[in-house]
Short mmCIF file of C-alpha atoms and ligand atoms in Angstrom, two decimals:
data_model
loop_
_atom_site.label_atom_id
_atom_site.label_comp_id
_atom_site.label_asym_id
_atom_site.label_seq_id
_atom_site.Cartn_x
_atom_site.Cartn_y
_atom_site.Cartn_z
CA MET A 4 -12.59 40.32 6.19
CA SER A 5 -9.56 38.10 5.54
CA PHE A 6 -8.44 34.90 7.28
CA SER A 7 -5.19 36.54 8.41
CA SER A 8 -7.12 39.36 10.11
CA LEU A 9 -8.85 36.68 12.21
CA GLY A 10 -5.50 35.80 13.76
CA LEU A 11 -4.38 32.90 11.55
CA SER A 12 -0.73 32.80 10.49
CA SER A 13 0.67 32.33 6.99
CA PRO A 14 1.03 28.49 6.89
CA LEU A 15 -2.68 28.23 7.54
CA VAL A 16 -3.68 31.11 5.31
CA SER A 17 -1.79 29.42 2.41
CA ALA A 18 -3.56 26.12 3.09
CA ILE A 19 -6.92 27.93 3.10
CA GLU A 20 -6.06 29.68 -0.17
CA ALA A 21 -5.14 26.32 -1.67
CA LYS A 22 -8.65 25.13 -0.75
CA GLY A 23 -10.04 28.07 -2.72
CA TYR A 24 -11.78 29.81 0.19
CA LYS A 25 -11.84 33.55 -0.46
CA THR A 26 -13.46 34.93 2.68
CA PRO A 27 -14.39 33.47 6.05
CA THR A 28 -18.02 32.40 6.53
CA PRO A 29 -19.97 34.08 9.38
CA ILE A 30 -19.31 31.20 11.82
CA GLN A 31 -15.59 31.43 11.00
CA GLU A 32 -15.57 35.22 11.47
CA GLN A 33 -17.07 34.86 14.92
CA GLY A 34 -15.73 31.45 15.90
CA ILE A 35 -12.03 31.63 14.97
CA PRO A 36 -11.15 34.63 17.20
CA ALA A 37 -13.32 33.19 20.00
CA VAL A 38 -11.50 29.83 19.90
CA LEU A 39 -8.09 31.52 19.58
CA SER A 40 -8.86 33.55 22.73
CA GLY A 41 -8.53 30.31 24.69
CA LYS A 42 -11.94 30.69 26.32
CA ASP A 43 -14.70 28.10 26.18
CA VAL A 44 -17.02 28.50 23.20
CA MET A 45 -20.59 27.41 22.53
CA ALA A 46 -21.43 27.73 18.86
CA ALA A 47 -24.80 27.20 17.19
CA ALA A 48 -24.09 26.30 13.58
CA GLN A 49 -25.44 23.73 11.20
CA THR A 50 -23.41 21.57 8.85
CA GLY A 51 -22.81 23.59 5.71
CA THR A 52 -21.94 26.84 7.44
CA GLY A 53 -18.19 26.17 7.48
CA LYS A 54 -18.26 25.19 11.17
CA THR A 55 -15.53 22.55 10.84
CA ALA A 56 -12.94 25.12 9.80
CA ALA A 57 -14.18 27.40 12.59
CA PHE A 58 -12.71 25.03 15.18
CA THR A 59 -10.04 23.08 13.27
CA LEU A 60 -8.16 26.14 11.99
CA PRO A 61 -7.67 27.77 15.41
CA LEU A 62 -6.75 24.37 16.91
CA ILE A 63 -4.00 23.93 14.34
CA GLU A 64 -2.88 27.54 14.89
CA ARG A 65 -2.70 26.97 18.63
CA PHE A 66 -0.46 23.91 18.40
CA ALA A 67 1.59 24.86 15.30
CA THR A 68 2.91 28.06 16.87
CA HIS A 69 5.98 27.07 18.96
CA TYR A 70 5.32 23.43 18.04
CA LYS A 71 6.12 20.83 20.66
CA ALA A 72 5.62 17.19 19.63
CA PRO A 73 3.13 15.20 21.73
CA ARG A 74 4.31 12.51 24.16
CA ALA A 75 3.81 8.87 23.21
CA ASN A 76 0.11 7.90 23.24
CA HIS A 77 -0.84 11.36 24.48
CA ILE A 78 -3.17 13.72 22.67
CA LYS A 79 -3.52 17.50 22.96
CA ALA A 80 -6.94 18.03 21.42
CA LEU A 81 -9.88 15.67 21.19
CA VAL A 82 -12.70 16.22 18.69
CA LEU A 83 -15.68 13.97 19.42
CA THR A 84 -18.21 13.38 16.65
CA PRO A 85 -21.38 11.27 16.60
CA THR A 86 -20.69 9.33 13.38
CA ARG A 87 -17.78 7.80 11.54
CA GLU A 88 -18.58 9.76 8.39
CA LEU A 89 -18.40 13.04 10.25
CA ALA A 90 -15.21 11.94 12.03
CA ALA A 91 -13.61 11.05 8.69
CA GLN A 92 -14.63 14.39 7.22
CA VAL A 93 -13.37 16.47 10.11
CA ALA A 94 -10.09 14.55 9.97
CA ALA A 95 -9.83 15.08 6.21
CA ASN A 96 -10.27 18.82 6.77
CA VAL A 97 -7.55 18.82 9.44
CA ASP A 98 -5.26 16.94 7.04
CA GLU A 99 -5.76 19.61 4.40
CA TYR A 100 -5.38 22.60 6.70
CA LYS A 101 -2.29 21.26 8.53
CA THR A 102 -0.21 20.68 5.36
CA ASN A 103 2.31 23.47 6.04
CA THR A 104 2.76 22.60 9.73
CA ASP A 105 4.26 19.80 11.87
CA ILE A 106 0.89 18.96 13.42
CA ARG A 107 0.08 15.26 13.81
CA SER A 108 -3.57 14.33 13.55
CA HIS A 109 -5.42 11.07 13.43
CA VAL A 110 -8.97 9.71 13.32
CA VAL A 111 -10.45 6.72 15.14
CA PHE A 112 -13.91 5.19 14.79
CA GLY A 113 -15.62 1.84 15.12
CA GLY A 114 -16.41 -0.63 12.36
CA VAL A 115 -12.79 -1.03 11.29
CA SER A 116 -9.84 -2.84 12.86
CA ILE A 117 -8.54 -1.27 16.07
CA ASN A 118 -4.88 -2.35 15.66
CA PRO A 119 -3.75 0.20 13.05
CA GLN A 120 -5.39 2.90 15.18
CA MET A 121 -3.43 1.76 18.24
CA LYS A 122 -0.25 1.81 16.20
CA ASN A 123 -0.91 5.33 14.94
CA LEU A 124 -1.51 6.60 18.45
CA ARG A 125 1.83 5.29 19.73
CA ARG A 126 3.83 8.31 18.64
CA GLY A 127 1.30 10.69 20.17
CA VAL A 128 -1.14 12.88 18.29
CA ASP A 129 -1.82 16.62 18.47
CA ILE A 130 -5.42 16.47 17.23
CA LEU A 131 -7.43 13.27 17.56
CA VAL A 132 -10.87 13.02 15.95
CA ALA A 133 -12.91 10.18 17.42
CA THR A 134 -16.33 8.64 17.85
CA PRO A 135 -17.07 8.00 21.56
CA GLY A 136 -17.32 4.19 21.61
CA ARG A 137 -14.02 3.54 19.86
CA LEU A 138 -12.25 6.18 21.93
CA LEU A 139 -13.32 4.39 25.12
CA ASP A 140 -12.13 1.06 23.69
CA LEU A 141 -8.74 2.58 22.91
CA PHE A 142 -8.54 4.12 26.37
CA SER A 143 -9.33 0.78 28.01
CA GLN A 144 -6.41 -0.71 26.08
CA ASN A 145 -4.06 2.09 27.19
CA ALA A 146 -3.63 3.24 23.61
CA VAL A 147 -4.68 6.81 24.36
CA LYS A 148 -3.76 9.01 27.32
CA PHE A 149 -5.42 12.27 28.27
CA ALA A 150 -2.97 13.81 30.77
CA ASP A 151 -1.74 16.40 28.21
CA LEU A 152 -5.17 17.20 26.80
CA GLU A 153 -5.69 20.94 26.38
CA VAL A 154 -8.81 21.20 24.22
CA LEU A 155 -12.06 19.22 23.96
CA VAL A 156 -14.41 19.75 21.02
CA LEU A 157 -17.90 18.26 20.90
CA ASP A 158 -19.03 18.45 17.29
CA GLU A 159 -22.75 18.08 16.50
CA ALA A 160 -23.48 17.77 20.21
CA ASP A 161 -27.23 17.67 19.56
CA ARG A 162 -26.75 14.57 17.38
CA MET A 163 -24.67 12.93 20.08
CA LEU A 164 -27.51 13.32 22.53
CA ASP A 165 -30.13 12.17 20.00
CA MET A 166 -28.07 9.08 19.33
CA GLY A 167 -27.81 8.14 22.99
CA PHE A 168 -24.13 8.97 23.54
CA ILE A 169 -24.70 10.85 26.79
CA HIS A 170 -23.22 8.09 28.99
CA ASP A 171 -20.15 7.69 26.81
CA ILE A 172 -19.62 11.46 26.86
CA LYS A 173 -19.91 11.55 30.64
CA ARG A 174 -17.44 8.68 30.96
CA ILE A 175 -15.00 10.47 28.69
CA LEU A 176 -15.38 13.79 30.55
CA LYS A 177 -14.37 12.07 33.80
CA LEU A 178 -11.10 10.96 32.19
CA LEU A 179 -10.01 14.40 31.01
CA PRO A 180 -7.92 16.96 32.92
CA GLN A 181 -10.09 19.54 34.69
CA LYS A 182 -8.23 22.47 33.20
CA ARG A 183 -8.92 22.55 29.49
CA GLN A 184 -10.61 24.61 26.81
CA ASN A 185 -14.05 23.33 25.78
CA LEU A 186 -15.72 23.97 22.44
CA LEU A 187 -19.28 22.82 21.93
CA PHE A 188 -20.77 22.92 18.44
CA SER A 189 -24.41 22.10 17.88
CA ALA A 190 -27.00 22.77 15.15
CA THR A 191 -29.48 23.87 17.80
CA PHE A 192 -29.32 24.71 21.49
CA SER A 193 -32.16 22.68 22.95
CA ASP A 194 -32.79 22.48 26.68
CA ASP A 195 -30.95 19.14 26.72
CA ILE A 196 -27.89 20.69 25.08
CA ARG A 197 -27.89 23.59 27.52
CA HIS A 198 -28.14 21.09 30.36
CA LEU A 199 -25.15 19.14 29.01
CA ALA A 200 -23.24 22.37 28.38
CA GLY A 201 -23.74 23.31 32.02
CA SER A 202 -21.46 20.43 33.02
CA ILE A 203 -18.84 21.12 30.34
CA VAL A 204 -18.31 24.76 29.44
CA ASN A 205 -17.27 27.50 31.79
CA ASP A 206 -18.28 31.10 31.12
CA PRO A 207 -18.39 30.44 27.36
CA ILE A 208 -18.35 32.87 24.49
CA GLU A 209 -21.60 32.17 22.63
CA VAL A 210 -21.53 32.28 18.87
CA SER A 211 -24.57 31.76 16.69
CA VAL A 212 -25.12 31.96 12.98
CA THR A 213 -28.44 30.22 12.55
CA PRO A 214 -31.49 31.05 14.60
CA LYS A 215 -33.00 28.01 16.31
CA ASN A 216 -34.43 25.45 13.89
CA THR A 217 -34.41 27.62 10.81
CA THR A 218 -33.43 26.19 7.48
CA ALA A 219 -30.92 27.85 5.17
CA SER A 220 -32.64 30.75 3.40
CA ASN A 221 -31.03 29.94 0.06
CA VAL A 222 -32.93 26.64 -0.16
CA GLU A 223 -36.15 26.47 -2.13
CA HIS A 224 -38.53 24.03 -0.41
CA SER A 225 -41.49 22.32 -1.99
CA VAL A 226 -43.91 19.51 -1.30
CA VAL A 227 -45.61 17.13 -3.72
CA PHE A 228 -48.79 15.52 -2.38
CA LEU A 229 -49.16 12.08 -3.96
CA GLU A 230 -50.21 8.44 -3.66
CA LYS A 231 -47.54 6.18 -2.24
CA ALA A 232 -47.56 4.07 -5.42
CA ASN A 233 -46.39 7.05 -7.50
CA LYS A 234 -43.33 7.95 -5.43
CA SER A 235 -40.79 6.03 -7.49
CA LYS A 236 -42.19 7.33 -10.80
CA LEU A 237 -42.17 10.88 -9.48
CA LEU A 238 -38.53 10.60 -8.44
CA SER A 239 -37.39 9.39 -11.88
CA HIS A 240 -39.56 12.08 -13.48
CA LEU A 241 -37.98 14.86 -11.38
CA ILE A 242 -34.45 13.61 -12.08
CA GLU A 243 -34.99 13.30 -15.81
CA SER A 244 -37.25 16.25 -16.56
CA ASN A 245 -35.03 18.65 -14.58
CA ASN A 246 -31.86 16.93 -15.77
CA TRP A 247 -30.59 16.77 -12.19
CA GLN A 248 -26.92 15.96 -12.21
CA GLN A 249 -26.94 14.92 -8.56
CA ALA A 250 -29.39 14.45 -5.76
CA LEU A 251 -29.35 13.06 -2.24
CA VAL A 252 -32.53 11.09 -1.58
CA PHE A 253 -33.69 10.25 1.92
CA SER A 254 -35.42 6.97 2.63
CA ARG A 255 -36.92 6.05 6.00
CA THR A 256 -35.75 2.44 5.87
CA LYS A 257 -32.66 0.53 4.82
CA HIS A 258 -34.71 -1.84 2.63
CA GLY A 259 -36.48 1.10 1.02
CA ALA A 260 -33.11 2.70 0.26
CA ASN A 261 -31.81 -0.51 -1.37
CA ARG A 262 -34.99 -1.00 -3.38
CA LEU A 263 -34.99 2.56 -4.64
CA ALA A 264 -31.31 2.53 -5.63
CA LYS A 265 -31.98 -0.69 -7.60
CA GLN A 266 -35.05 0.74 -9.33
CA LEU A 267 -33.18 3.88 -10.37
CA THR A 268 -30.18 1.92 -11.61
CA SER A 269 -32.48 -0.28 -13.70
CA LYS A 270 -33.76 2.91 -15.35
CA GLY A 271 -30.21 3.92 -16.26
CA ILE A 272 -29.82 6.45 -13.43
CA THR A 273 -26.58 5.60 -11.60
CA SER A 274 -27.40 5.22 -7.89
CA ALA A 275 -26.25 3.63 -4.66
CA ALA A 276 -27.72 3.26 -1.19
CA ILE A 277 -25.92 3.98 2.08
CA HIS A 278 -27.18 2.83 5.46
CA GLY A 279 -26.07 1.02 8.57
CA ASN A 280 -26.25 -2.48 7.07
CA LYS A 281 -23.62 -1.56 4.50
CA SER A 282 -20.00 -2.21 5.38
CA GLN A 283 -17.75 0.75 6.05
CA GLY A 284 -15.97 -0.04 2.76
CA ALA A 285 -19.21 0.04 0.77
CA ARG A 286 -20.26 3.33 2.39
CA THR A 287 -16.91 4.98 1.71
CA LYS A 288 -16.93 3.73 -1.90
CA ALA A 289 -20.47 5.03 -2.52
CA LEU A 290 -19.62 8.43 -1.04
CA LYS A 291 -16.45 8.67 -3.09
CA GLU A 292 -18.28 7.78 -6.30
CA PHE A 293 -21.04 10.25 -5.50
CA LYS A 294 -18.54 13.00 -4.80
CA SER A 295 -16.66 12.31 -8.03
CA GLY A 296 -19.91 12.45 -10.02
CA GLU A 297 -19.82 8.76 -11.06
CA LEU A 298 -23.05 8.26 -9.15
CA ARG A 299 -25.95 10.58 -9.84
CA ILE A 300 -28.15 9.60 -6.94
CA LEU A 301 -27.27 8.64 -3.39
CA VAL A 302 -30.13 7.14 -1.41
CA ALA A 303 -29.51 7.38 2.33
CA THR A 304 -31.11 6.85 5.70
CA ASP A 305 -30.85 9.74 8.16
CA ILE A 306 -28.07 8.34 10.28
CA ALA A 307 -25.92 7.26 7.33
CA ALA A 308 -26.29 10.67 5.71
CA ARG A 309 -25.46 12.67 8.79
CA GLY A 310 -22.44 14.85 8.39
CA ILE A 311 -21.92 13.97 4.72
CA ASP A 312 -19.92 16.86 3.35
CA ILE A 313 -20.64 17.38 -0.31
CA ASP A 314 -19.94 20.76 -1.83
CA GLN A 315 -22.82 22.52 -3.51
CA LEU A 316 -25.25 19.62 -3.54
CA PRO A 317 -28.12 21.16 -5.51
CA ASN A 318 -30.99 18.75 -4.76
CA VAL A 319 -32.31 16.95 -1.73
CA VAL A 320 -35.38 14.74 -1.96
CA ASN A 321 -37.35 13.57 1.04
CA TYR A 322 -38.68 10.40 -0.57
CA ASP A 323 -40.03 9.63 2.89
CA LEU A 324 -40.55 12.42 5.40
CA PRO A 325 -38.38 12.06 8.51
CA ASN A 326 -40.01 10.65 11.65
CA VAL A 327 -38.50 13.40 13.74
CA ALA A 328 -39.22 16.96 12.56
CA GLU A 329 -35.71 18.20 13.53
CA ASP A 330 -34.25 15.76 10.99
CA TYR A 331 -35.89 17.82 8.24
CA VAL A 332 -33.62 20.71 9.18
CA HIS A 333 -30.57 18.44 9.14
CA ARG A 334 -31.50 16.87 5.81
CA ILE A 335 -32.05 20.23 4.17
CA GLY A 336 -28.72 21.34 5.61
CA ARG A 337 -27.14 19.11 2.94
CA THR A 338 -28.05 21.58 0.22
CA GLY A 339 -27.63 25.33 -0.17
CA ARG A 340 -24.28 25.10 1.64
CA ALA A 341 -21.74 27.89 2.00
CA GLY A 342 -23.81 30.30 -0.09
CA ALA A 343 -24.85 27.96 -2.94
CA SER A 344 -28.57 27.70 -3.75
CA GLY A 345 -30.44 24.44 -3.43
CA GLN A 346 -33.78 22.75 -3.86
CA ALA A 347 -35.50 20.44 -1.42
CA VAL A 348 -38.54 18.44 -2.53
CA SER A 349 -40.58 16.39 -0.07
CA PHE A 350 -42.96 13.60 -1.08
CA VAL A 351 -46.03 13.67 1.15
CA THR A 352 -48.79 11.05 1.24
CA ILE A 353 -52.03 11.26 3.18
CA GLU A 354 -50.33 9.32 6.01
CA ASP A 355 -47.63 11.98 6.34
CA VAL A 356 -49.88 15.00 6.87
CA LYS A 357 -49.27 15.16 10.63
CA GLN A 358 -45.48 14.87 10.11
CA LEU A 359 -45.59 17.67 7.56
CA ALA A 360 -47.52 19.84 10.03
CA ASP A 361 -44.86 19.16 12.69
CA ILE A 362 -42.08 20.12 10.27
CA GLN A 363 -43.83 23.31 9.21
CA ASN A 364 -44.45 24.28 12.82
CA LEU A 365 -40.81 23.63 13.65
CA ILE A 366 -39.41 25.71 10.82
CA GLN A 367 -42.30 28.18 11.09
CA GLN A 368 -42.82 28.12 7.38
CA VAL A 369 -45.60 26.76 5.16
CA ILE A 370 -43.85 24.81 2.43
CA PRO A 371 -45.28 25.52 -1.04
CA VAL A 372 -47.10 22.58 -2.69
CA ILE A 373 -46.29 21.87 -6.33
CA ASP A 374 -48.43 19.97 -8.75
CA VAL A 375 -46.89 17.42 -11.09
CA PRO A 376 -49.60 16.52 -13.62
CA GLY A 377 -50.25 12.79 -13.78
CA LEU A 378 -48.25 12.06 -10.64
CA SER A 379 -49.54 14.30 -7.84
CA SER A 380 -52.66 13.27 -5.99
CA LYS A 381 -55.99 14.41 -7.45
CA GLN A 382 -57.01 15.43 -3.93
CA SER A 383 -55.58 18.59 -2.40
CA LEU A 384 -53.36 18.53 0.62
CA PRO A 385 -55.47 19.49 3.69
CA ALA A 386 -55.01 23.19 4.48
CA MET A 387 -52.56 23.75 7.32
CA SER A 388 -51.83 26.79 9.42
CA LEU A 389 -48.74 27.30 11.54
CA LYS A 390 -48.91 26.93 15.28
CA PRO A 391 -46.76 29.43 17.14
CA VAL A 392 -43.78 27.77 18.82
CA LYS A 393 -44.28 27.35 22.55
CA ALA A 394 -41.30 27.92 24.80
CA LYS A 395 -40.43 24.56 26.41
CA ARG A 396 -40.18 24.39 30.17
CA PRO A 397 -36.68 23.35 31.22
CA LYS A 398 -36.61 19.67 32.20
CA LYS A 399 -35.55 18.66 35.67
CA PRO A 400 -32.24 16.81 35.52
CA ARG A 401 -32.68 13.17 36.51
CA PRO A 402 -30.18 11.40 38.73
CA GLU A 403 -27.44 9.61 36.79
CA ASN A 404 -28.48 6.13 38.03
CA ALA A 405 -32.03 6.53 36.80
CA ARG A 406 -30.75 7.08 33.27
CA GLN A 407 -28.37 4.15 33.09
CA GLY A 408 -29.34 1.81 30.29
CA ALA A 409 -32.34 3.93 29.40
CA PRO A 410 -31.58 6.48 26.74
CA LYS A 411 -34.16 9.24 26.36
CA SER A 412 -37.17 8.17 24.36
CA GLY A 413 -35.92 9.64 21.09
CA ALA A 414 -32.51 8.01 21.43
CA ARG A 415 -31.15 6.15 18.47
CA LYS A 416 -27.95 4.24 18.40
CA GLN A 417 -25.22 4.86 15.93
CA GLU A 418 -25.53 2.43 13.07
CA ASN A 419 -22.94 -0.32 13.25
CA GLN A 420 -21.07 1.47 15.98
CA GLY A 421 -19.61 -1.94 16.81
CA SER A 422 -15.89 -1.77 16.23
CA GLY A 423 -14.93 -5.14 14.90
CA ASN A 424 -13.92 -5.77 18.47
CA PRO A 425 -16.58 -8.10 19.85
CA LYS A 426 -16.35 -6.51 23.26
CA SER A 427 -17.24 -3.07 22.06
CA GLY A 428 -19.88 -4.34 19.66
CA ASN A 429 -21.76 -6.02 22.47
CA ARG A 430 -21.46 -3.05 24.66
CA SER A 431 -23.03 -0.67 22.21
CA ASN A 432 -25.73 -3.14 21.31
CA ASN A 433 -26.70 -3.69 24.89
CA ARG A 434 -26.65 -0.17 26.00
CA ARG A 435 -28.24 1.80 23.28
CA PRO A 436 -31.47 0.18 22.19
CA ALA A 437 -32.65 1.71 18.93
CA ARG A 438 -36.18 2.98 18.69
CA ASN A 439 -36.19 4.11 15.08
CA LYS A 440 -34.00 1.76 13.16
CA PRO A 441 -33.46 3.64 9.93
P1 LIG B 17 -18.96 22.46 7.19
O1 LIG B 17 -20.07 23.33 7.69
O2 LIG B 17 -17.76 22.55 8.03
O3 LIG B 17 -19.43 21.06 6.94
O4 LIG B 17 -18.49 23.05 5.76
C1 LIG B 17 -19.34 23.05 4.63
C2 LIG B 17 -18.58 23.23 3.34
O5 LIG B 17 -18.15 24.58 3.18
C3 LIG B 17 -17.34 22.38 3.21
O6 LIG B 17 -17.37 21.76 1.95
C4 LIG B 17 -16.19 23.34 3.29
O7 LIG B 17 -15.10 22.90 2.52
C5 LIG B 17 -16.80 24.62 2.74
N1 LIG B 17 -16.21 25.84 3.32
C6 LIG B 17 -15.79 26.03 4.60
N2 LIG B 17 -15.33 27.28 4.78
C7 LIG B 17 -15.46 27.91 3.60
C8 LIG B 17 -15.16 29.24 3.14
N3 LIG B 17 -14.65 30.15 3.97
N4 LIG B 17 -15.42 29.53 1.86
C9 LIG B 17 -15.96 28.61 1.02
N5 LIG B 17 -16.27 27.34 1.38
C10 LIG B 17 -16.03 27.00 2.66
#
């Protein structure tokens, strides 16, 4: 199967060749023709499957053919993402794919000055990638107009709901023209996502490349059962004895991430931490250095790591298990991407046994336990068997008013969503109380 046989024309095919992609991934094979058909699409695909190209390529194709420049401040396609990192990555992909076309694209997110974004929107933009809070700020300042909008994309819709963006999404939906194409991408299709989809997509083509809550099959998972006090030693041991060139390490807390990055650096292992207390500049710098190989280890909290696009990351370490079992699937999605193989090691203490059971039940897999002499616990991990997954009963939708100001119990706010604009910072702080501050 070639990219041109999916309906993409030569300017795009050349850009794809320049990226070095040889064949479309399964989500691209199914997704590109579906999006080009102009119908609504619901796609279940995790990060790492090539999902970004599955919607950005056909969007560019749509607008580049018989190109008509956008009107001032108007946009033709809106891609909403839950985090700035993901927004920046989607926009970077669009920049690469659009090289041989006249398409104008731009990205807007909070945490940086709003003025350059307003200036960039003045000429009009074909494809705008945005996080919800900043988009609403720009709309309230008349910097962005939706009258010419033809396509809406919700990327990582499940994350948007988890992070409490439902009200922002609903506000945005009310501002868009009724007649438009809707594309909804999500790692999983939970009942909540299907409920949201009901109010967005119309007779969609459904595309799925990963069964619900499964992890990539080319990832080797393992667990080390140990005392908390040995975690740091075990991490350095794994890095050095396996001569890991790069690993992404997940920490539950921001302080833990800082501490760990410091400890590793003091042992001569180049490391940095990324989390919501770091400035946008520091996060971008750390990511860039990690991508270029200057940094060997990146220690991240879940929200900061979400959407990080690093090719062929071979190792992921769960230094702390995630609080929410679904996050295990997202974390592991960082490795074994686009066909590469990967390893995921989780550190489990006696306090984490219940969390491990939840994860195993979710992925319906017992993760093999490995022994690291001198560092694993002398006790054995309690035996665990898998519980079959129960089908959830669909939840009754609650009236809109009842939900105002009260995100669902698992809701977490986007770290530092505040935009540098005091108004928007307050708004997000007031409205999206965080339960699990990573
Ligand atoms: P995504 O799921 O969109 O985050 O993409 C994951 C990674 O796969 C990115 O680094 C892409 O550059 C890469 N990728 C996307 N499509 C292809 C392809 N057809 N062949 C090889 N790599 C790809």
